[in-house]
mmCIF file of C-alpha atoms in Angstrom:
data_model
loop_
_atom_site.group_PDB
_atom_site.id
_atom_site.type_symbol
_atom_site.label_atom_id
_atom_site.label_comp_id
_atom_site.label_asym_id
_atom_site.label_seq_id
_atom_site.Cartn_x
_atom_site.Cartn_y
_atom_site.Cartn_z
ATOM 1 C CA MET B 646 0.000 0.000 0.000
ATOM 2 C CA PRO B 647 1.301 3.502 -0.811
ATOM 3 C CA ARG B 648 2.096 5.759 2.123
ATOM 4 C CA ALA B 649 -0.745 8.079 3.095
ATOM 5 C CA ASN B 650 1.104 10.728 5.130
ATOM 6 C CA TYR B 651 4.469 12.054 3.988
ATOM 7 C CA LEU B 652 6.517 15.028 2.791
ATOM 8 C CA PHE B 653 7.644 15.437 -0.822
ATOM 9 C CA THR B 654 9.904 18.117 -2.304
ATOM 10 C CA SER B 655 10.436 19.398 -5.843
ATOM 11 C CA GLU B 656 12.578 22.212 -7.224
ATOM 12 C CA SER B 657 12.360 24.597 -10.149
ATOM 13 C CA VAL B 658 14.810 27.016 -11.740
ATOM 14 C CA SER B 659 14.047 30.289 -13.502
ATOM 15 C CA GLU B 660 14.518 31.238 -17.142
ATOM 16 C CA GLY B 661 17.665 33.093 -16.058
ATOM 17 C CA HIS B 662 19.333 30.018 -14.557
ATOM 18 C CA PRO B 663 22.422 29.309 -16.699
ATOM 19 C CA ASP B 664 21.149 25.904 -17.837
ATOM 20 C CA LYS B 665 17.780 27.409 -18.722
ATOM 21 C CA VAL B 666 19.446 30.191 -20.711
ATOM 22 C CA CYS B 667 20.977 27.410 -22.806
ATOM 23 C CA ASP B 668 17.678 25.535 -23.113
ATOM 24 C CA ARG B 669 16.024 28.753 -24.292
ATOM 25 C CA ILE B 670 18.646 29.457 -26.943
ATOM 26 C CA SER B 671 18.546 25.868 -28.211
ATOM 27 C CA ASP B 672 14.748 25.928 -28.465
ATOM 28 C CA GLU B 673 14.825 29.321 -30.180
ATOM 29 C CA ILE B 674 17.030 27.713 -32.848
ATOM 30 C CA VAL B 675 14.464 24.924 -33.332
ATOM 31 C CA ASP B 676 11.747 27.559 -33.733
ATOM 32 C CA LEU B 677 13.929 29.536 -36.142
ATOM 33 C CA PHE B 678 14.248 26.518 -38.446
ATOM 34 C CA PHE B 679 10.500 25.941 -38.469
ATOM 35 C CA ARG B 680 9.736 29.631 -39.085
ATOM 36 C CA GLU B 681 12.273 30.012 -41.869
ATOM 37 C CA GLY B 682 11.244 26.673 -43.335
ATOM 38 C CA ALA B 683 7.634 27.838 -43.575
ATOM 39 C CA LYS B 684 8.743 31.053 -45.301
ATOM 40 C CA SER B 685 10.887 29.245 -47.878
ATOM 41 C CA GLY B 686 8.565 26.313 -48.530
ATOM 42 C CA VAL B 687 10.729 23.613 -46.934
ATOM 43 C CA ASP B 688 8.785 20.475 -46.001
ATOM 44 C CA PRO B 689 8.619 20.607 -42.175
ATOM 45 C CA TYR B 690 8.998 16.820 -42.063
ATOM 46 C CA GLN B 691 12.458 17.258 -43.570
ATOM 47 C CA ILE B 692 13.669 19.702 -40.899
ATOM 48 C CA ARG B 693 16.185 18.304 -38.430
ATOM 49 C CA VAL B 694 17.656 20.160 -35.459
ATOM 50 C CA ALA B 695 19.815 18.843 -32.631
ATOM 51 C CA CYS B 696 21.163 22.016 -31.045
ATOM 52 C CA GLU B 697 23.276 22.205 -27.895
ATOM 53 C CA THR B 698 24.284 25.431 -26.179
ATOM 54 C CA LEU B 699 26.984 26.255 -23.626
ATOM 55 C CA ALA B 700 27.049 29.577 -21.801
ATOM 56 C CA THR B 701 29.670 31.047 -19.500
ATOM 57 C CA THR B 702 31.033 34.501 -18.705
ATOM 58 C CA ASN B 703 30.126 36.633 -21.735
ATOM 59 C CA ARG B 704 30.373 33.660 -24.098
ATOM 60 C CA VAL B 705 27.833 31.437 -25.810
ATOM 61 C CA VAL B 706 28.713 28.405 -27.937
ATOM 62 C CA ILE B 707 26.008 26.888 -30.159
ATOM 63 C CA ALA B 708 26.789 23.472 -31.632
ATOM 64 C CA GLY B 709 24.949 20.554 -33.168
ATOM 65 C CA GLU B 710 23.487 19.064 -36.336
ATOM 66 C CA VAL B 711 20.818 20.587 -38.566
ATOM 67 C CA ARG B 712 19.020 20.154 -41.864
ATOM 68 C CA GLY B 713 16.448 22.405 -43.465
ATOM 69 C CA PRO B 714 16.252 25.991 -44.729
ATOM 70 C CA ALA B 715 19.382 27.995 -45.368
ATOM 71 C CA ILE B 716 20.020 29.987 -42.198
ATOM 72 C CA SER B 717 23.105 32.123 -41.710
ATOM 73 C CA LYS B 718 25.319 32.229 -38.668
ATOM 74 C CA GLU B 719 24.307 35.866 -38.307
ATOM 75 C CA GLN B 720 20.635 34.881 -38.005
ATOM 76 C CA ILE B 721 21.450 32.298 -35.372
ATOM 77 C CA GLU B 722 23.620 34.733 -33.441
ATOM 78 C CA ALA B 723 20.881 37.368 -33.529
ATOM 79 C CA THR B 724 18.356 34.794 -32.304
ATOM 80 C CA ALA B 725 20.590 33.942 -29.349
ATOM 81 C CA ARG B 726 21.107 37.600 -28.439
ATOM 82 C CA ASP B 727 17.378 38.283 -28.596
ATOM 83 C CA ALA B 728 16.734 35.364 -26.241
ATOM 84 C CA ILE B 729 19.318 36.614 -23.732
ATOM 85 C CA LYS B 730 17.843 40.126 -23.919
ATOM 86 C CA ASN B 731 14.321 38.838 -23.333
ATOM 87 C CA ILE B 732 15.471 36.901 -20.271
ATOM 88 C CA GLY B 733 16.940 40.128 -18.922
ATOM 89 C CA TYR B 734 20.736 39.839 -18.966
ATOM 90 C CA GLU B 735 22.409 43.227 -19.252
ATOM 91 C CA GLN B 736 25.216 42.678 -16.738
ATOM 92 C CA ASP B 737 28.954 43.109 -17.016
ATOM 93 C CA GLY B 738 29.588 39.368 -16.880
ATOM 94 C CA PHE B 739 26.781 38.396 -19.270
ATOM 95 C CA HIS B 740 25.206 40.927 -21.608
ATOM 96 C CA TRP B 741 23.040 40.233 -24.633
ATOM 97 C CA ARG B 742 24.880 42.837 -26.678
ATOM 98 C CA ASN B 743 28.491 42.146 -25.662
ATOM 99 C CA ALA B 744 28.679 38.366 -25.258
ATOM 100 C CA ASN B 745 30.767 36.445 -27.784
ATOM 101 C CA VAL B 746 28.492 34.033 -29.684
ATOM 102 C CA ASP B 747 30.166 31.140 -31.528
ATOM 103 C CA VAL B 748 28.011 29.154 -33.967
ATOM 104 C CA VAL B 749 29.370 25.736 -34.964
ATOM 105 C CA LEU B 750 26.269 23.965 -36.263
ATOM 106 C CA HIS B 751 26.826 21.526 -39.132
ATOM 107 C CA ALA B 752 24.811 19.189 -41.363
ATOM 108 C CA GLN B 753 23.063 16.159 -39.892
ATOM 109 C CA SER B 754 24.851 12.819 -40.299
ATOM 110 C CA ALA B 755 23.746 10.973 -43.443
ATOM 111 C CA ASP B 756 23.953 7.705 -41.494
ATOM 112 C CA ILE B 757 21.347 8.925 -39.017
ATOM 113 C CA ALA B 758 19.193 10.452 -41.743
ATOM 114 C CA GLN B 759 18.878 7.212 -43.695
ATOM 115 C CA GLY B 760 17.398 5.462 -40.673
ATOM 116 C CA VAL B 761 15.053 8.253 -39.648
ATOM 117 C CA ASP B 762 13.693 9.553 -42.952
ATOM 118 C CA ALA B 763 10.591 8.055 -44.509
ATOM 119 C CA SER B 764 11.161 6.320 -47.870
ATOM 120 C CA GLY B 765 8.976 4.150 -50.079
ATOM 121 C CA ASN B 766 6.604 2.263 -47.783
ATOM 122 C CA LYS B 767 8.799 2.923 -44.749
ATOM 123 C CA ASP B 768 7.370 5.328 -42.175
ATOM 124 C CA GLU B 769 9.569 7.917 -40.506
ATOM 125 C CA GLY B 770 11.665 6.149 -37.877
ATOM 126 C CA ALA B 771 12.503 7.275 -34.369
ATOM 127 C CA GLY B 772 15.498 9.580 -34.160
ATOM 128 C CA ASP B 773 17.099 7.448 -31.443
ATOM 129 C CA GLN B 774 16.472 4.557 -29.128
ATOM 130 C CA GLY B 775 15.206 5.207 -25.621
ATOM 131 C CA ILE B 776 12.418 5.134 -23.081
ATOM 132 C CA MET B 777 10.012 7.995 -22.349
ATOM 133 C CA PHE B 778 7.562 8.485 -19.492
ATOM 134 C CA GLY B 779 4.316 10.380 -19.073
ATOM 135 C CA TYR B 780 2.528 11.049 -15.801
ATOM 136 C CA ALA B 781 -0.654 12.649 -14.522
ATOM 137 C CA CYS B 782 -2.394 12.848 -11.154
ATOM 138 C CA ARG B 783 -5.256 14.701 -9.473
ATOM 139 C CA GLU B 784 -3.144 16.866 -7.142
ATOM 140 C CA THR B 785 -3.794 20.070 -9.125
ATOM 141 C CA PRO B 786 -6.398 21.118 -11.706
ATOM 142 C CA GLU B 787 -3.631 20.822 -14.309
ATOM 143 C CA LEU B 788 -3.204 17.140 -13.282
ATOM 144 C CA MET B 789 0.393 17.712 -12.180
ATOM 145 C CA PRO B 790 2.282 16.907 -8.953
ATOM 146 C CA ALA B 791 1.707 19.794 -6.550
ATOM 147 C CA PRO B 792 5.311 20.360 -5.349
ATOM 148 C CA LEU B 793 6.678 20.915 -8.856
ATOM 149 C CA PHE B 794 3.652 22.822 -10.118
ATOM 150 C CA TYR B 795 3.914 25.425 -7.352
ATOM 151 C CA ALA B 796 7.736 25.591 -7.473
ATOM 152 C CA HIS B 797 7.339 26.566 -11.144
ATOM 153 C CA LYS B 798 4.546 29.043 -10.438
ATOM 154 C CA ILE B 799 6.570 30.881 -7.786
ATOM 155 C CA LEU B 800 9.418 31.565 -10.208
ATOM 156 C CA GLU B 801 7.162 32.354 -13.144
ATOM 157 C CA THR B 802 5.222 34.858 -11.040
ATOM 158 C CA LEU B 803 8.413 36.558 -9.839
ATOM 159 C CA ALA B 804 9.800 36.707 -13.385
ATOM 160 C CA LYS B 805 6.657 38.428 -14.667
ATOM 161 C CA ALA B 806 6.825 40.969 -11.841
ATOM 162 C CA ARG B 807 10.537 41.577 -12.464
ATOM 163 C CA LYS B 808 10.073 42.104 -16.197
ATOM 164 C CA ALA B 809 7.079 44.377 -15.615
ATOM 165 C CA GLY B 810 9.136 46.493 -13.222
ATOM 166 C CA GLU B 811 6.660 46.028 -10.374
ATOM 167 C CA GLY B 812 7.907 47.880 -7.316
ATOM 168 C CA ASP B 813 10.863 46.278 -5.578
ATOM 169 C CA ALA B 814 10.601 43.193 -7.804
ATOM 170 C CA ALA B 815 12.539 45.282 -10.328
ATOM 171 C CA LYS B 816 15.543 44.910 -7.995
ATOM 172 C CA LEU B 817 15.661 41.153 -8.650
ATOM 173 C CA GLY B 818 17.867 39.543 -11.276
ATOM 174 C CA PRO B 819 16.991 36.828 -13.810
ATOM 175 C CA ASP B 820 18.697 33.900 -12.031
ATOM 176 C CA ALA B 821 16.627 32.097 -9.394
ATOM 177 C CA LYS B 822 15.824 28.702 -7.902
ATOM 178 C CA SER B 823 12.861 27.560 -5.837
ATOM 179 C CA GLN B 824 12.065 24.459 -3.807
ATOM 180 C CA VAL B 825 8.767 23.521 -2.190
ATOM 181 C CA THR B 826 8.164 20.780 0.395
ATOM 182 C CA VAL B 827 4.531 19.696 0.455
ATOM 183 C CA ARG B 828 2.818 17.805 3.268
ATOM 184 C CA TYR B 829 0.480 15.007 2.225
ATOM 185 C CA VAL B 830 -2.333 13.662 4.407
ATOM 186 C CA ASP B 831 -4.256 10.605 3.209
ATOM 187 C CA GLY B 832 -2.329 10.895 -0.041
ATOM 188 C CA LYS B 833 -3.505 14.457 -0.745
ATOM 189 C CA PRO B 834 -1.421 17.672 -0.635
ATOM 190 C CA VAL B 835 -2.592 19.925 2.191
ATOM 191 C CA GLY B 836 0.187 22.414 2.960
ATOM 192 C CA VAL B 837 3.782 23.563 2.644
ATOM 193 C CA THR B 838 6.308 22.838 5.377
ATOM 194 C CA GLN B 839 9.406 24.405 3.765
ATOM 195 C CA ILE B 840 9.923 27.063 1.106
ATOM 196 C CA VAL B 841 13.350 27.662 -0.426
ATOM 197 C CA LEU B 842 14.023 30.574 -2.754
ATOM 198 C CA SER B 843 17.381 31.815 -3.942
ATOM 199 C CA THR B 844 17.141 34.792 -6.278
ATOM 200 C CA GLN B 845 19.717 37.052 -7.831
ATOM 201 C CA HIS B 846 19.399 40.718 -6.847
ATOM 202 C CA LEU B 847 20.883 43.705 -8.631
ATOM 203 C CA ASP B 848 21.357 45.820 -5.502
ATOM 204 C CA GLU B 849 24.273 44.291 -3.612
ATOM 205 C CA ASN B 850 23.194 45.996 -0.398
ATOM 206 C CA LEU B 851 20.030 43.911 -0.095
ATOM 207 C CA SER B 852 20.074 41.418 2.796
ATOM 208 C CA SER B 853 18.297 38.065 2.831
ATOM 209 C CA SER B 854 15.576 39.701 4.923
ATOM 210 C CA ASP B 855 15.199 42.467 2.342
ATOM 211 C CA VAL B 856 14.824 39.905 -0.425
ATOM 212 C CA ARG B 857 12.263 37.951 1.579
ATOM 213 C CA ALA B 858 10.216 41.103 2.036
ATOM 214 C CA ILE B 859 10.176 41.532 -1.747
ATOM 215 C CA VAL B 860 9.293 37.961 -2.695
ATOM 216 C CA GLU B 861 7.033 36.793 0.148
ATOM 217 C CA PRO B 862 3.836 38.516 -1.054
ATOM 218 C CA TYR B 863 4.224 36.915 -4.492
ATOM 219 C CA ILE B 864 4.827 33.480 -3.001
ATOM 220 C CA ARG B 865 1.819 33.749 -0.687
ATOM 221 C CA ALA B 866 -0.368 34.814 -3.598
ATOM 222 C CA THR B 867 0.839 31.865 -5.690
ATOM 223 C CA LEU B 868 0.258 29.024 -3.216
ATOM 224 C CA PRO B 869 -3.255 27.768 -2.338
ATOM 225 C CA GLU B 870 -4.959 29.512 0.536
ATOM 226 C CA GLY B 871 -4.043 28.008 3.880
ATOM 227 C CA TRP B 872 -0.988 26.128 2.628
ATOM 228 C CA ILE B 873 1.389 28.532 4.387
ATOM 229 C CA ASN B 874 1.033 28.629 8.160
ATOM 230 C CA PRO B 875 3.103 29.862 11.136
ATOM 231 C CA GLU B 876 5.050 26.562 11.166
ATOM 232 C CA THR B 877 6.147 26.919 7.526
ATOM 233 C CA VAL B 878 9.936 27.364 7.391
ATOM 234 C CA TRP B 879 11.337 29.936 4.949
ATOM 235 C CA HIS B 880 14.841 29.845 3.429
ATOM 236 C CA VAL B 881 15.272 32.956 1.274
ATOM 237 C CA ASN B 882 18.774 33.487 -0.130
ATOM 238 C CA PRO B 883 20.135 31.306 2.685
ATOM 239 C CA THR B 884 23.764 31.847 1.619
ATOM 240 C CA GLY B 885 23.394 35.627 1.765
ATOM 241 C CA LYS B 886 24.333 37.935 -1.115
ATOM 242 C CA PHE B 887 23.451 36.689 -4.621
ATOM 243 C CA VAL B 888 24.531 39.393 -7.089
ATOM 244 C CA ILE B 889 26.722 37.458 -9.529
ATOM 245 C CA GLY B 890 24.355 35.065 -11.287
ATOM 246 C CA GLY B 891 23.491 33.393 -14.560
ATOM 247 C CA PRO B 892 26.271 32.163 -16.854
ATOM 248 C CA ASP B 893 28.712 34.592 -15.237
ATOM 249 C CA GLY B 894 28.336 32.754 -11.933
ATOM 250 C CA ASP B 895 27.992 29.203 -13.232
ATOM 251 C CA THR B 896 28.425 27.580 -16.639
ATOM 252 C CA GLY B 897 25.188 26.516 -18.319
ATOM 253 C CA LEU B 898 24.461 23.637 -20.687
ATOM 254 C CA THR B 899 21.402 22.521 -22.604
ATOM 255 C CA GLY B 900 19.526 19.578 -21.128
ATOM 256 C CA ARG B 901 20.730 19.552 -17.528
ATOM 257 C CA LYS B 902 17.362 20.174 -15.854
ATOM 258 C CA ILE B 903 15.362 17.158 -17.024
ATOM 259 C CA ILE B 904 13.596 16.557 -13.693
ATOM 260 C CA VAL B 905 12.642 20.227 -13.461
ATOM 261 C CA ASP B 906 11.302 19.933 -17.020
ATOM 262 C CA THR B 907 9.084 16.927 -16.274
ATOM 263 C CA TYR B 908 7.526 15.862 -12.943
ATOM 264 C CA GLY B 909 9.897 17.022 -10.221
ATOM 265 C CA GLY B 910 10.855 13.488 -9.204
ATOM 266 C CA ALA B 911 7.264 12.324 -8.680
ATOM 267 C CA ALA B 912 7.518 10.083 -11.763
ATOM 268 C CA PRO B 913 10.327 8.298 -13.636
ATOM 269 C CA HIS B 914 12.345 9.955 -16.385
ATOM 270 C CA GLY B 915 13.780 8.111 -19.367
ATOM 271 C CA GLY B 916 16.974 10.206 -19.301
ATOM 272 C CA GLY B 917 16.718 12.212 -22.512
ATOM 273 C CA ALA B 918 16.484 15.998 -22.520
ATOM 274 C CA PHE B 919 13.955 17.942 -24.602
ATOM 275 C CA SER B 920 15.321 21.340 -25.558
ATOM 276 C CA GLY B 921 17.086 21.880 -28.862
ATOM 277 C CA LYS B 922 15.517 18.842 -30.524
ATOM 278 C CA ASP B 923 13.081 18.696 -33.427
ATOM 279 C CA PRO B 924 10.135 16.296 -32.983
ATOM 280 C CA THR B 925 11.711 13.366 -34.846
ATOM 281 C CA LYS B 926 13.677 13.014 -31.614
ATOM 282 C CA VAL B 927 11.400 10.815 -29.505
ATOM 283 C CA ASP B 928 13.183 12.032 -26.371
ATOM 284 C CA ARG B 929 10.960 15.045 -26.871
ATOM 285 C CA SER B 930 7.937 14.096 -28.974
ATOM 286 C CA ALA B 931 7.248 10.716 -27.362
ATOM 287 C CA ALA B 932 7.582 12.230 -23.879
ATOM 288 C CA TYR B 933 4.967 14.771 -24.961
ATOM 289 C CA ALA B 934 2.777 11.943 -26.289
ATOM 290 C CA ALA B 935 3.165 9.970 -23.062
ATOM 291 C CA ARG B 936 2.104 12.997 -21.004
ATOM 292 C CA TYR B 937 -0.836 13.541 -23.383
ATOM 293 C CA LEU B 938 -1.979 9.946 -22.955
ATOM 294 C CA ALA B 939 -1.515 10.026 -19.190
ATOM 295 C CA LYS B 940 -3.435 13.282 -18.805
ATOM 296 C CA ASN B 941 -6.294 11.971 -20.919
ATOM 297 C CA VAL B 942 -6.491 8.739 -18.920
ATOM 298 C CA VAL B 943 -6.911 10.748 -15.704
ATOM 299 C CA ALA B 944 -9.222 13.301 -17.342
ATOM 300 C CA ALA B 945 -11.394 10.399 -18.560
ATOM 301 C CA GLY B 946 -11.818 9.210 -14.975
ATOM 302 C CA LEU B 947 -10.022 5.928 -15.696
ATOM 303 C CA ALA B 948 -7.440 6.476 -12.937
ATOM 304 C CA ASP B 949 -6.510 9.069 -10.322
ATOM 305 C CA ARG B 950 -2.821 8.647 -11.018
ATOM 306 C CA VAL B 951 -1.022 7.020 -13.937
ATOM 307 C CA THR B 952 2.486 6.488 -15.273
ATOM 308 C CA ILE B 953 2.968 5.546 -18.931
ATOM 309 C CA GLN B 954 6.175 4.336 -20.558
ATOM 310 C CA LEU B 955 6.896 4.252 -24.295
ATOM 311 C CA ALA B 956 10.022 2.620 -25.763
ATOM 312 C CA TYR B 957 11.606 3.147 -29.195
ATOM 313 C CA ALA B 958 14.476 1.930 -31.381
ATOM 314 C CA ILE B 959 16.347 4.198 -33.795
ATOM 315 C CA GLY B 960 14.937 3.994 -37.308
ATOM 316 C CA VAL B 961 11.859 2.026 -36.164
ATOM 317 C CA ALA B 962 8.527 3.829 -36.409
ATOM 318 C CA ASP B 963 6.288 2.086 -33.902
ATOM 319 C CA PRO B 964 7.015 1.915 -30.169
ATOM 320 C CA LEU B 965 8.520 -1.336 -28.961
ATOM 321 C CA SER B 966 6.232 -1.352 -25.936
ATOM 322 C CA ILE B 967 3.513 0.566 -24.097
ATOM 323 C CA TYR B 968 3.418 0.179 -20.322
ATOM 324 C CA VAL B 969 0.757 1.554 -17.968
ATOM 325 C CA ASP B 970 0.813 1.715 -14.161
ATOM 326 C CA THR B 971 -2.248 3.205 -12.437
ATOM 327 C CA HIS B 972 -0.712 2.806 -8.954
ATOM 328 C CA GLY B 973 -3.760 1.007 -7.647
ATOM 329 C CA THR B 974 -6.154 3.794 -8.691
ATOM 330 C CA GLY B 975 -7.334 2.375 -12.031
ATOM 331 C CA LYS B 976 -10.977 1.797 -12.904
ATOM 332 C CA VAL B 977 -10.042 -0.716 -15.642
ATOM 333 C CA SER B 978 -7.187 -3.188 -15.956
ATOM 334 C CA GLU B 979 -3.803 -1.890 -17.052
ATOM 335 C CA ASP B 980 -3.504 -4.351 -19.940
ATOM 336 C CA ARG B 981 -6.815 -3.086 -21.350
ATOM 337 C CA LEU B 982 -5.564 0.472 -20.997
ATOM 338 C CA GLU B 983 -2.335 -0.398 -22.813
ATOM 339 C CA ALA B 984 -4.311 -1.821 -25.728
ATOM 340 C CA ALA B 985 -6.681 1.159 -25.822
ATOM 341 C CA LEU B 986 -3.870 3.710 -25.809
ATOM 342 C CA GLY B 987 -2.128 1.942 -28.690
ATOM 343 C CA GLN B 988 -5.330 2.251 -30.716
ATOM 344 C CA SER B 989 -6.257 5.792 -29.712
ATOM 345 C CA MET B 990 -3.418 7.516 -31.605
ATOM 346 C CA ARG B 991 -0.553 6.622 -33.917
ATOM 347 C CA LEU B 992 2.562 6.589 -31.780
ATOM 348 C CA SER B 993 5.172 6.732 -34.555
ATOM 349 C CA PRO B 994 7.197 9.962 -34.686
ATOM 350 C CA ARG B 995 5.154 11.125 -37.678
ATOM 351 C CA GLY B 996 1.893 10.096 -36.038
ATOM 352 C CA ILE B 997 2.767 12.036 -32.891
ATOM 353 C CA ARG B 998 3.820 15.082 -34.898
ATOM 354 C CA GLU B 999 0.574 15.051 -36.858
ATOM 355 C CA HIS B 1000 -1.705 14.416 -33.886
ATOM 356 C CA LEU B 1001 -0.089 17.056 -31.666
ATOM 357 C CA ASN B 1002 0.759 19.415 -34.550
ATOM 358 C CA LEU B 1003 4.407 19.677 -33.571
ATOM 359 C CA ASN B 1004 5.848 20.980 -36.855
ATOM 360 C CA ARG B 1005 5.662 24.590 -35.719
ATOM 361 C CA PRO B 1006 7.769 27.165 -33.858
ATOM 362 C CA ILE B 1007 6.274 26.399 -30.433
ATOM 363 C CA TYR B 1008 9.322 25.293 -28.489
ATOM 364 C CA ALA B 1009 11.021 28.351 -26.961
ATOM 365 C CA ARG B 1010 8.055 28.841 -24.637
ATOM 366 C CA THR B 1011 8.617 25.343 -23.196
ATOM 367 C CA SER B 1012 12.192 26.054 -22.131
ATOM 368 C CA ALA B 1013 11.367 27.370 -18.639
ATOM 369 C CA TYR B 1014 8.754 26.601 -15.976
ATOM 370 C CA GLY B 1015 8.096 23.081 -17.197
ATOM 371 C CA HIS B 1016 7.045 21.324 -20.376
ATOM 372 C CA PHE B 1017 3.940 19.962 -18.659
ATOM 373 C CA GLY B 1018 1.045 21.429 -16.692
ATOM 374 C CA ARG B 1019 0.827 24.488 -18.945
ATOM 375 C CA ALA B 1020 -2.331 25.711 -20.678
ATOM 376 C CA PRO B 1021 -2.481 25.117 -24.465
ATOM 377 C CA ASP B 1022 -2.097 28.440 -26.272
ATOM 378 C CA VAL B 1023 -3.773 29.896 -29.335
ATOM 379 C CA GLU B 1024 -0.698 29.297 -31.501
ATOM 380 C CA GLY B 1025 -0.725 25.570 -30.790
ATOM 381 C CA GLY B 1026 1.885 25.366 -28.069
ATOM 382 C CA PHE B 1027 1.415 22.764 -25.329
ATOM 383 C CA SER B 1028 -1.053 20.799 -27.475
ATOM 384 C CA TRP B 1029 -0.092 17.738 -25.427
ATOM 385 C CA GLU B 1030 -1.933 19.306 -22.489
ATOM 386 C CA ASN B 1031 -5.307 19.011 -24.256
ATOM 387 C CA THR B 1032 -7.788 16.415 -22.969
ATOM 388 C CA ASP B 1033 -9.519 15.844 -26.308
ATOM 389 C CA LEU B 1034 -8.592 12.151 -26.415
ATOM 390 C CA ALA B 1035 -10.461 11.148 -23.251
ATOM 391 C CA ASP B 1036 -13.719 10.145 -24.954
ATOM 392 C CA LYS B 1037 -11.886 8.158 -27.628
ATOM 393 C CA ILE B 1038 -9.973 6.170 -25.007
ATOM 394 C CA LYS B 1039 -13.201 5.431 -23.133
ATOM 395 C CA ALA B 1040 -14.858 4.331 -26.388
ATOM 396 C CA TYR B 1041 -12.129 1.727 -26.977
ATOM 397 C CA LEU B 1042 -12.787 0.374 -23.495
ATOM 398 C CA ALA B 1043 -16.570 0.203 -23.842
#
């Protein structure tokens, strides 16, 4: 039997965290290829991007493999600078205008392409082997684990206030980390026992107490009413001064925050990162599909909590396996659910791309505050958060 009463902690990092700066730049490059491809008439199914970014003191290195529209190094450099500017870096050690940007992207390997591309009667194959997980639960209206959902929301709320120049929030810098410990009673989240927030500040004279006074109202407004009480322990900038931040304080790399990006440790992770990858890479697209399936299972009332695993082999279109675990909350058997999910949508890379409409510049917005638990937007981003498959899944089980 699962434990009923316990504490669980998840962390998030802001868009200005050095790793997230790199995720943002890499995803902006993916979007750039889709935008420019649409302008020049390039088949979006032929676009390939595997972009990695490194950032350190006033230097950005963009490397990887691409195929698609002709895009100059100058366009890529300008895209990176615009991303850094939007995040808010105008500091001596990392400035959108002054940073050195090295672009060393090159053509995709022909050996990989021959296994992935569709040809004749062969469907588009997976871009690599691997396992991907999706998860959903009833802890929040968004069907996400509460600790991660609120850790994200705290940082997203502070970032919006900082960028809008709201009062003393304008004194904060782009780099920040949060951590929320949630107390569960009878398996349900009921309150917060510990709150950790470390945020960069531009005024070096601010103390930890000063920073807490700035951020506490935003945190209280973000968390559910009654979750913070007199026993809640606060750790705000516990090391003291935090002026040097972002890539000037710590080197960043694409793909180093995979637990932050997914379920905050409440569910397994297959190991592959998302950012910088076009949707032939099942690390990304199949993880989106697995979340989509999991959310629809819960939305359909077939389980209160579910984990789904998909497995792929490079060059092979269909998943090798579909695994479902409802953690004892299922209303139907897991083997019936596995069969129904396999019938409810085509789970090849092309099938996922078509069903979720992934051949569009929708990826930069995923690079911070989580790839899951976000509302679908009017431009088609976060389509994997829709619950439009619930009735179809139930129909297969009728």
